[in-house]
Each structure stands twice: as structure tokens, then as C-alpha cells.
PDB file of C-alpha atoms in Angstrom:
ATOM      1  CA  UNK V   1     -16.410 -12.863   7.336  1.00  0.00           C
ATOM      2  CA  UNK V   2     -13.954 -13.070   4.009  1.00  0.00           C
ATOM      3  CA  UNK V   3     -15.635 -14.152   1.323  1.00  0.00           C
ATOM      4  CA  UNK V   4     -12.643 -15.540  -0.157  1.00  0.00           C
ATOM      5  CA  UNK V   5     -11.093 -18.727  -0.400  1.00  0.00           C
ATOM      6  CA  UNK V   6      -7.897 -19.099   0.796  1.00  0.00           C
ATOM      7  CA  UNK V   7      -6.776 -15.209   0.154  1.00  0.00           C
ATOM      8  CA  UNK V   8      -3.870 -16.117   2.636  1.00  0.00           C
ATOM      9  CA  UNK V   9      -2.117 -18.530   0.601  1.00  0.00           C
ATOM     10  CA  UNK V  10      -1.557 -20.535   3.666  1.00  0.00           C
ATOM     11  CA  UNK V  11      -3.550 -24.181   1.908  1.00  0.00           C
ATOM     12  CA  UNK V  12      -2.039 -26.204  -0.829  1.00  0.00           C
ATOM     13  CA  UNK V  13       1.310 -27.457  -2.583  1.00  0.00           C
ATOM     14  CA  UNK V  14       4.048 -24.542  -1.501  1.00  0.00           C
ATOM     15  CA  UNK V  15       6.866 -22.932   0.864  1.00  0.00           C
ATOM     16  CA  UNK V  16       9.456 -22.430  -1.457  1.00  0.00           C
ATOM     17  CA  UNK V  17      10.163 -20.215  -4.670  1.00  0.00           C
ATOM     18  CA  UNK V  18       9.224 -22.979  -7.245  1.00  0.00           C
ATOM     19  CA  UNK V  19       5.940 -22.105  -9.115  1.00  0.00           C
ATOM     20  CA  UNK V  20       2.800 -24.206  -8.465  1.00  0.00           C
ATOM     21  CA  UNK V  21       0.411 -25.836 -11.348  1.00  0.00           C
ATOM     22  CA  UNK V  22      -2.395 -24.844  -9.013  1.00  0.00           C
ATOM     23  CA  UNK V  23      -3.691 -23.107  -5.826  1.00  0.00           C
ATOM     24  CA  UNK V  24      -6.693 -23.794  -3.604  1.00  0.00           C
ATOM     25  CA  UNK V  25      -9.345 -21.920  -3.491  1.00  0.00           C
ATOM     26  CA  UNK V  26      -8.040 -20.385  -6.892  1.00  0.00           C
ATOM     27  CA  UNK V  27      -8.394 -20.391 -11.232  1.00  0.00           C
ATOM     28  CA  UNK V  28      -4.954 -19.721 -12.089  1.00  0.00           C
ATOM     29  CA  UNK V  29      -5.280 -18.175 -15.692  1.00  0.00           C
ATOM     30  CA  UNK V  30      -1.663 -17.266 -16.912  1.00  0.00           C
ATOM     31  CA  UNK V  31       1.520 -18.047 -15.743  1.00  0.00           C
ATOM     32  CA  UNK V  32       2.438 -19.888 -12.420  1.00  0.00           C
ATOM     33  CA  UNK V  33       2.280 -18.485  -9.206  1.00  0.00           C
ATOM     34  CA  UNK V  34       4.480 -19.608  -6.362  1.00  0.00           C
ATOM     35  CA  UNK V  35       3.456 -19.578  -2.345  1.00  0.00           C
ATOM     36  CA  UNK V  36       6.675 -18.510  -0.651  1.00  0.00           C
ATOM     37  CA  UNK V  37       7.166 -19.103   3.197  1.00  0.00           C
ATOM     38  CA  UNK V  38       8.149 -16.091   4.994  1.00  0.00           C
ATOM     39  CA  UNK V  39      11.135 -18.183   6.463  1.00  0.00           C
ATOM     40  CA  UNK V  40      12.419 -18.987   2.821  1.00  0.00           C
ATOM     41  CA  UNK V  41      14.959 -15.837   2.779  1.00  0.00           C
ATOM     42  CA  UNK V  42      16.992 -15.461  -0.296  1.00  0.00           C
ATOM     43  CA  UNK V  43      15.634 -11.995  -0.532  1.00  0.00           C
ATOM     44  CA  UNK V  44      12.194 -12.685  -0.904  1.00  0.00           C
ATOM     45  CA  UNK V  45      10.397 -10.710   2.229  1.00  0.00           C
ATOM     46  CA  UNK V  46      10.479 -12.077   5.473  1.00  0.00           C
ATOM     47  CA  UNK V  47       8.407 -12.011   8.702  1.00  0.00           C
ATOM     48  CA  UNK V  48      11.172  -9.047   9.270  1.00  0.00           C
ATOM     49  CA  UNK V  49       9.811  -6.753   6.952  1.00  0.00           C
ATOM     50  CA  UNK V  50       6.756  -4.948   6.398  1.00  0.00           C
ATOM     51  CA  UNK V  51       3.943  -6.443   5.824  1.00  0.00           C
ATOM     52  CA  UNK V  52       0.754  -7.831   7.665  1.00  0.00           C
ATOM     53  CA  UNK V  53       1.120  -7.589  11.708  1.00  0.00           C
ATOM     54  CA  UNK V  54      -0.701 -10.673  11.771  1.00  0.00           C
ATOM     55  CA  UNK V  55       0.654 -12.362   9.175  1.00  0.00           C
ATOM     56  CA  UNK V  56       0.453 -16.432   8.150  1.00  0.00           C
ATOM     57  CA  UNK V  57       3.355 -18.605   7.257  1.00  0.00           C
ATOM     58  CA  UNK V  58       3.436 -17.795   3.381  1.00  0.00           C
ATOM     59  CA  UNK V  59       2.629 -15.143   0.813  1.00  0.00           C
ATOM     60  CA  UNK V  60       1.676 -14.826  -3.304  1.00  0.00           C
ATOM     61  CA  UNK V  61       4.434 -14.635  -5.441  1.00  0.00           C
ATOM     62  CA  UNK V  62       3.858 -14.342  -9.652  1.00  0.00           C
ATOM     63  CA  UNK V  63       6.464 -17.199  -9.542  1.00  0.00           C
ATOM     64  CA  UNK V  64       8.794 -16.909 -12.425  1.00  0.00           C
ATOM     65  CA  UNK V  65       6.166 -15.754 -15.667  1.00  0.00           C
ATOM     66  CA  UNK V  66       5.791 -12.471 -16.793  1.00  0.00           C
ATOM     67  CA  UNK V  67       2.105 -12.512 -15.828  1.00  0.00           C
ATOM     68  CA  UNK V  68       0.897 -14.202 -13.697  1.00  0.00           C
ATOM     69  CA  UNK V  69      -2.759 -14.247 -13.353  1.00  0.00           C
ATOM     70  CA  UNK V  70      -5.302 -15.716 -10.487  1.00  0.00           C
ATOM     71  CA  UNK V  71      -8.995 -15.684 -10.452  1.00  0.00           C
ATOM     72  CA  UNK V  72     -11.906 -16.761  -7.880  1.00  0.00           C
ATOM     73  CA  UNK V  73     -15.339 -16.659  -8.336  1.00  0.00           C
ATOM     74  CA  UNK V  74     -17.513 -15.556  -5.156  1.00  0.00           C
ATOM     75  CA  UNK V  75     -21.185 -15.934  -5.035  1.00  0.00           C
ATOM     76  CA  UNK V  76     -22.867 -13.228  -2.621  1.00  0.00           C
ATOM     77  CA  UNK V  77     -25.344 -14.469  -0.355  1.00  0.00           C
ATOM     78  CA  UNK V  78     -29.009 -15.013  -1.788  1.00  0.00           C
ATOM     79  CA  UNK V  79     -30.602 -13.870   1.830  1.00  0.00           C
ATOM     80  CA  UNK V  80     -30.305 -12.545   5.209  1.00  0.00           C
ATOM     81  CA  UNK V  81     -28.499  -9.009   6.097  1.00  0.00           C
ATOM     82  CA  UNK V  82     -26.100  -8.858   3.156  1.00  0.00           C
ATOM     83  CA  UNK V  83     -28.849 -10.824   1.062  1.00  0.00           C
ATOM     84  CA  UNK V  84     -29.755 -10.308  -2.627  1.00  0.00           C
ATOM     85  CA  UNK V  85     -33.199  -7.828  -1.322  1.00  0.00           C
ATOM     86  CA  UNK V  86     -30.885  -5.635   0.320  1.00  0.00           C
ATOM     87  CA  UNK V  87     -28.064  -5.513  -2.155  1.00  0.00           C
ATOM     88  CA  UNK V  88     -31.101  -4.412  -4.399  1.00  0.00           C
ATOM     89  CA  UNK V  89     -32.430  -1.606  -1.922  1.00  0.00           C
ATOM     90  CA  UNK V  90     -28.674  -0.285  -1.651  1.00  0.00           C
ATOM     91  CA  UNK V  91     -28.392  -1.263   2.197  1.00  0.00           C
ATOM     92  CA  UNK V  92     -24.705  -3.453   1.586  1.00  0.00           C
ATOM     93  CA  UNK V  93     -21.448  -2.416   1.638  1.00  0.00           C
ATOM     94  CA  UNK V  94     -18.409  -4.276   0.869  1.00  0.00           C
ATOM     95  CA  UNK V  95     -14.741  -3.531   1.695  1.00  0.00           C
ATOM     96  CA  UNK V  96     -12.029  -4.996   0.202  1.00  0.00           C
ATOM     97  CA  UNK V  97      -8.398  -5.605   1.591  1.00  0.00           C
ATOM     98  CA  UNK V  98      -5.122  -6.813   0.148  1.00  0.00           C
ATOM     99  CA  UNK V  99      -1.103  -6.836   1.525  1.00  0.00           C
ATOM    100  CA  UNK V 100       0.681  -5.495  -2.384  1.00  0.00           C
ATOM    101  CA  UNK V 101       4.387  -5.365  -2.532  1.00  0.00           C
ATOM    102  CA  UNK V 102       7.560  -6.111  -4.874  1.00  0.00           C
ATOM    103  CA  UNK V 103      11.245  -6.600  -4.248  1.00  0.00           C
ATOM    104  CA  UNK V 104      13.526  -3.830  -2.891  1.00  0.00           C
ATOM    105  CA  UNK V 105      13.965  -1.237  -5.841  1.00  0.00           C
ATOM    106  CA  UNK V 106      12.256  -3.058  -8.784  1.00  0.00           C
ATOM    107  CA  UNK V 107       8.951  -2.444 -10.293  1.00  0.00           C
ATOM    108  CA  UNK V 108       7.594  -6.126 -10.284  1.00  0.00           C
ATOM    109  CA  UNK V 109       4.253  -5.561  -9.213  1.00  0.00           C
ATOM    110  CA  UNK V 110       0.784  -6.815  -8.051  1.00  0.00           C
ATOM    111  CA  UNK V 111      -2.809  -5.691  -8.491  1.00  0.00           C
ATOM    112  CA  UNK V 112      -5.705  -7.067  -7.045  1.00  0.00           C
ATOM    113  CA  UNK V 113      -9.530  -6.211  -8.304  1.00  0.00           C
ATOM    114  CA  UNK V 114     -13.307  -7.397  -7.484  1.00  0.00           C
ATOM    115  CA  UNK V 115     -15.627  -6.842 -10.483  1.00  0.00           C
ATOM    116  CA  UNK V 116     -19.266  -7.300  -9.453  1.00  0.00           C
ATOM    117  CA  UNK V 117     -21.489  -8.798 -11.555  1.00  0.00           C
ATOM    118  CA  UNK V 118     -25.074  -9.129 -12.202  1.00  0.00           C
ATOM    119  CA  UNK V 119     -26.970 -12.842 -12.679  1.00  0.00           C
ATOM    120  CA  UNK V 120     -26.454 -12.804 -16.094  1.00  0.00           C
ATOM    121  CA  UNK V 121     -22.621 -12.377 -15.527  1.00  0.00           C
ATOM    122  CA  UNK V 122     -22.517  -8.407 -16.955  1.00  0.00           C
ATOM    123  CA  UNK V 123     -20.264  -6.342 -15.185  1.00  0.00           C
ATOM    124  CA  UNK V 124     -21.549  -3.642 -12.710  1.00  0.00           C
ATOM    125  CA  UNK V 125     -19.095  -2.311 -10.449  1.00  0.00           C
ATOM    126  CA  UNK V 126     -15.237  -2.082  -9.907  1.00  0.00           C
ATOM    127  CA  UNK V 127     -12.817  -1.949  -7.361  1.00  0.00           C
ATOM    128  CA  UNK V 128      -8.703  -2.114  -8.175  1.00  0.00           C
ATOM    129  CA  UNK V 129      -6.040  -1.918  -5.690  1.00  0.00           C
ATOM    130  CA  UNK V 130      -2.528  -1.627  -6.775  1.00  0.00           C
ATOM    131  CA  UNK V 131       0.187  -1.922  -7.953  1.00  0.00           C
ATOM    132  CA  UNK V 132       2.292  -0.675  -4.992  1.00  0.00           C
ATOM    133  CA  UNK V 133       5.900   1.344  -6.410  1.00  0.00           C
ATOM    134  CA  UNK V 134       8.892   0.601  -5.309  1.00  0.00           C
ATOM    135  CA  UNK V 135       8.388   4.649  -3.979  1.00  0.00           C
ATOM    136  CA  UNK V 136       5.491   3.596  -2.013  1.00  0.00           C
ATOM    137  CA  UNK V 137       7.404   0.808  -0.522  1.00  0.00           C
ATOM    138  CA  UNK V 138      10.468   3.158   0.622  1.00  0.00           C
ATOM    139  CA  UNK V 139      12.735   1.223  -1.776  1.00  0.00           C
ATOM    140  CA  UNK V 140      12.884  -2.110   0.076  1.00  0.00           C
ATOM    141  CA  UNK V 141      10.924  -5.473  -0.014  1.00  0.00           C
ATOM    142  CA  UNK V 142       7.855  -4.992   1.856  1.00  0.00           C
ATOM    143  CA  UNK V 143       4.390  -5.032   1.547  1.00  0.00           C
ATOM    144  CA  UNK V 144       1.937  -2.327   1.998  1.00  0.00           C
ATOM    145  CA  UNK V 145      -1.853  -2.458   3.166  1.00  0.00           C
ATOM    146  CA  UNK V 146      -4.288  -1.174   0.096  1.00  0.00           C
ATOM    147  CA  UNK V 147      -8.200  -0.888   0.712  1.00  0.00           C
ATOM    148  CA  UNK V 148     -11.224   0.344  -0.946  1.00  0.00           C
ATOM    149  CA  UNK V 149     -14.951   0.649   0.615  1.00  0.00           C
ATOM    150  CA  UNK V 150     -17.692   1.283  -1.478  1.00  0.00           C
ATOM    151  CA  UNK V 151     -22.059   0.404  -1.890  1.00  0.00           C
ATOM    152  CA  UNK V 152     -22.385  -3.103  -3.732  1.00  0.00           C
ATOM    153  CA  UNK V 153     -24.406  -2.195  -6.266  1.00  0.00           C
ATOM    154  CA  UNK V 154     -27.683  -3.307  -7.135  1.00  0.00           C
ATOM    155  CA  UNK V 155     -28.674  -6.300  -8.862  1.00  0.00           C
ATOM    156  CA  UNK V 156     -24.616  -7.658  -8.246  1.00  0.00           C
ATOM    157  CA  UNK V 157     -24.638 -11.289  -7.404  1.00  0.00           C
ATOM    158  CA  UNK V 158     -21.167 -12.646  -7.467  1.00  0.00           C
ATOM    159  CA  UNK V 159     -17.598 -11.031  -7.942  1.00  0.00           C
ATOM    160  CA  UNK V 160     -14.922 -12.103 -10.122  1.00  0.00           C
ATOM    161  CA  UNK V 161     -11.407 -11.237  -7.956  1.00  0.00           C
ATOM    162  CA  UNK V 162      -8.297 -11.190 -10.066  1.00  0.00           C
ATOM    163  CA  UNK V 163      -4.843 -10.902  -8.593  1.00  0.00           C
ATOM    164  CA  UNK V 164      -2.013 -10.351 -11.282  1.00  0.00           C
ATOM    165  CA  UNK V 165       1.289  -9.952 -10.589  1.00  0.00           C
ATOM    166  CA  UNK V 166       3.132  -8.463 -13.670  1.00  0.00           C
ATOM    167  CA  UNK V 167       7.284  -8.447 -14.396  1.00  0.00           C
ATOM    168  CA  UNK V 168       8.887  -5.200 -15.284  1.00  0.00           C
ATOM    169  CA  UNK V 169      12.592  -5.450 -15.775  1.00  0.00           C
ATOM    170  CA  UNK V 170      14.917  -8.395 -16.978  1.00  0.00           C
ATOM    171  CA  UNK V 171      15.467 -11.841 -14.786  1.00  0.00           C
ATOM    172  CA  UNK V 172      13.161 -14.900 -13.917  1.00  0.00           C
ATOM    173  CA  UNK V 173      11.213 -13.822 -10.826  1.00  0.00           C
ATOM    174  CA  UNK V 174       8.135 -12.158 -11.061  1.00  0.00           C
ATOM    175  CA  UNK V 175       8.660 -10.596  -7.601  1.00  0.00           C
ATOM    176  CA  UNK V 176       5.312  -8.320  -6.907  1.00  0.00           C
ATOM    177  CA  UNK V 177       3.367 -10.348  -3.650  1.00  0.00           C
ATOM    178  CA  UNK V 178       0.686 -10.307  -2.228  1.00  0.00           C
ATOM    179  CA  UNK V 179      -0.886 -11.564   1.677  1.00  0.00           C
ATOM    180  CA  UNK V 180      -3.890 -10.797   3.309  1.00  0.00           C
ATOM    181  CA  UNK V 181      -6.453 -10.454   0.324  1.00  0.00           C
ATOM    182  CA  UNK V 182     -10.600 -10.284   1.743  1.00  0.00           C
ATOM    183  CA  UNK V 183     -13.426  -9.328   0.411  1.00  0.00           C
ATOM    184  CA  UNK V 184     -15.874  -8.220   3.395  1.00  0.00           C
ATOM    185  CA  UNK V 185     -19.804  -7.527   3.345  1.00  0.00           C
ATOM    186  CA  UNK V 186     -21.625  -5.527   5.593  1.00  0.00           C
ATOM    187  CA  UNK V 187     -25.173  -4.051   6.507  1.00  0.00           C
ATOM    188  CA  UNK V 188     -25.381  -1.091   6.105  1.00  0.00           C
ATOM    189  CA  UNK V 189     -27.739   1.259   7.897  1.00  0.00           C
ATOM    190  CA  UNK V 190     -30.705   2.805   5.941  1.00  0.00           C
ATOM    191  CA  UNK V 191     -31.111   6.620   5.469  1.00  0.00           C
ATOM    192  CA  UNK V 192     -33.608   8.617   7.238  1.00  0.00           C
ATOM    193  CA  UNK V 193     -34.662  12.005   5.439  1.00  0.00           C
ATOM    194  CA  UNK V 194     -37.960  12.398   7.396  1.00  0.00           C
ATOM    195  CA  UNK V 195     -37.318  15.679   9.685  1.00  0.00           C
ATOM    196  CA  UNK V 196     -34.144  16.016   8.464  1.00  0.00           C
ATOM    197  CA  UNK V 197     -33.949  20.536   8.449  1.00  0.00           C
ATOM    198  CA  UNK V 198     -31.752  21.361   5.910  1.00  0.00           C
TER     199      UNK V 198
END
């Protein structure tokens, strides 16, 4: 199950190019992100180009700032399989997932992270995906699947995701976007050494 709130940008005020004072689910920090329908067209991608094969009706956009900055606190689950006993015995793993892409030849970018943190809030554990390149993208407006997989590590109970989408060149738009983002948890199974030849 995604752990995140609305990392689809499919709830709340949107559909056009216009920047929004806030988004569902989401802190926004800096700037003013917009949610962009994939039908909008005037360059910005469409359900034409790559991007997520099952994709929603709208995507992230860093609107028209320089930065543009989003954050979401998630709290990981106190019991069961993914619990707080078996983050501690190293027996969770978490993936995380995001759609990263920018406008045809420019270098507008975004970057998505999960920091982990302990109770007290101290940071334990990092995870960044992004920025894609305009290389990586071919030189056209897409976007491009990034994902990391990694232990959660012990004593982490909540993550602090941040997606930023930064401006490069000269003009308005901030044009790096993002779809798809998750943040996954999973059991994983224990190790067994005993009669293990080397």
C-alpha cells in the first residue's frame, strides 16, 4: 500500500497551468506548485508522451517559482508486519517510486527524497531520486520512472518526503514534473545462517 497522500496529484484545486496556494495531502514550503491535466497541451506533456502506463488525469508541475518545494510527513506503522519491532530487528524494507521529468531540451528539473527519521525527529536514512536530464529524457517532454529499494533502518518511525522542482534557465515556468510518487513497505524475510556451508 502507498504510504503517501495523494502522490498522484489527482485531489484538490487544479487542471490547468496556474499555480495552487495549496495541495492535499501536502506542506507546500516554497514557491507554488501547479497540478496540470494531461489534456491541458500547450507543451506541457500529454497522455502522448512518456510517462506512467497507468497514468491519472494530472501531474506536479513547480508552477511558475524558481523552487518550488513540497513536503509530507508519513508516520510508519507502530505494529503488525512492517511494525516498529520489526523495523528494529531489520526485517522491513521500503521501496520508493516516482515519474521525474522536464520540458523537451531544458534543464527544469525535479527531485524527490524520503529521509527517515527516528522518534525524536533525527535523521537516519536517505533515499533521493532525481533530477532526470534532458539526456535521460531523449530531449523531449517526458517523464521517466526512478526507484530506489533499500532496509528501513532501525529505530526510523516516520519519513519526511520532499519533492522540489528547481528552474534552470530564463522564463516563468518551472517545468520539471512529477506523477506517480509511493513510498511502499514490505516484510522482509529473516536470514537463516544455521547450516549454511560456506
Amino acid at each position: 500500500m502507498n504510504l503517501l497522500v495523494n502522490g498522484d496529484a489527482e485531489r484538490g484545486p487544479g487542471g490547468d497551468a496556474e499555480p495552487v496556494p495549496s495541495v492535499d495531502g501536502w506542506t507546500v514550503r516554497q514557491g507554488a506548485p501547479a497540478l496540470i491535466a494531461y489534456a491541458h497541451g500547450n507543451g506541457y506533456p500529454t497522455a502522448g508522451d512518456p510517462g506512467p502506463a497507468r497514468r491519472g488525469s494530472r501531474f506536479f508541475s513547480g508552477g511558475n517559482s524558481p523552487r518550488t518545494a513540497l513536503t509530507q510527513d508519513v508516520p510508519l506503522p507502530a505494529t503488525g508486519a512492517t511494525g516498529r519491532a520489526a523495523v528494529d530487528a531489520g526485517r522491513v524494507r521500503y521501496a520508493v517510486s516516482a515519474w521525474l521529468g522536464g520540458y523537451a531540451t531544458q534543464e527544469d528539473g525535479a527531485r524527490f527524497s524520503v529521509e527517515f527519521r527516528d522518534g525524536r525527529g533525527t535523521p537516519v536514512a536517505l533515499s533521493v531520486l532525481g533530477p532526470v536530464t534532458a539526456a535521460e529524457r531523449g530531449g523531449r517532454t517526458a517523464l521517466v520512472e526512478r526507484t530506489a529499494e533499500a532496509a528501513v533502518p532501525p529505530g526510523a518511525r516516520s519519513a519526511r518526503v520532499l519533492l522540489v522542482f528547481t528552474r534552470t534557465g530564463s522564463g516563468t515556468s518551472n517545468d520539471g514534473y512529477a506523477d506517480a510518487l509511493s513510498l511502499t513497505l514490505r516484510a522482509a524475510a529473516p536470514l537463516h545462517t544455521e547450516g549454511v556451508r560456506p
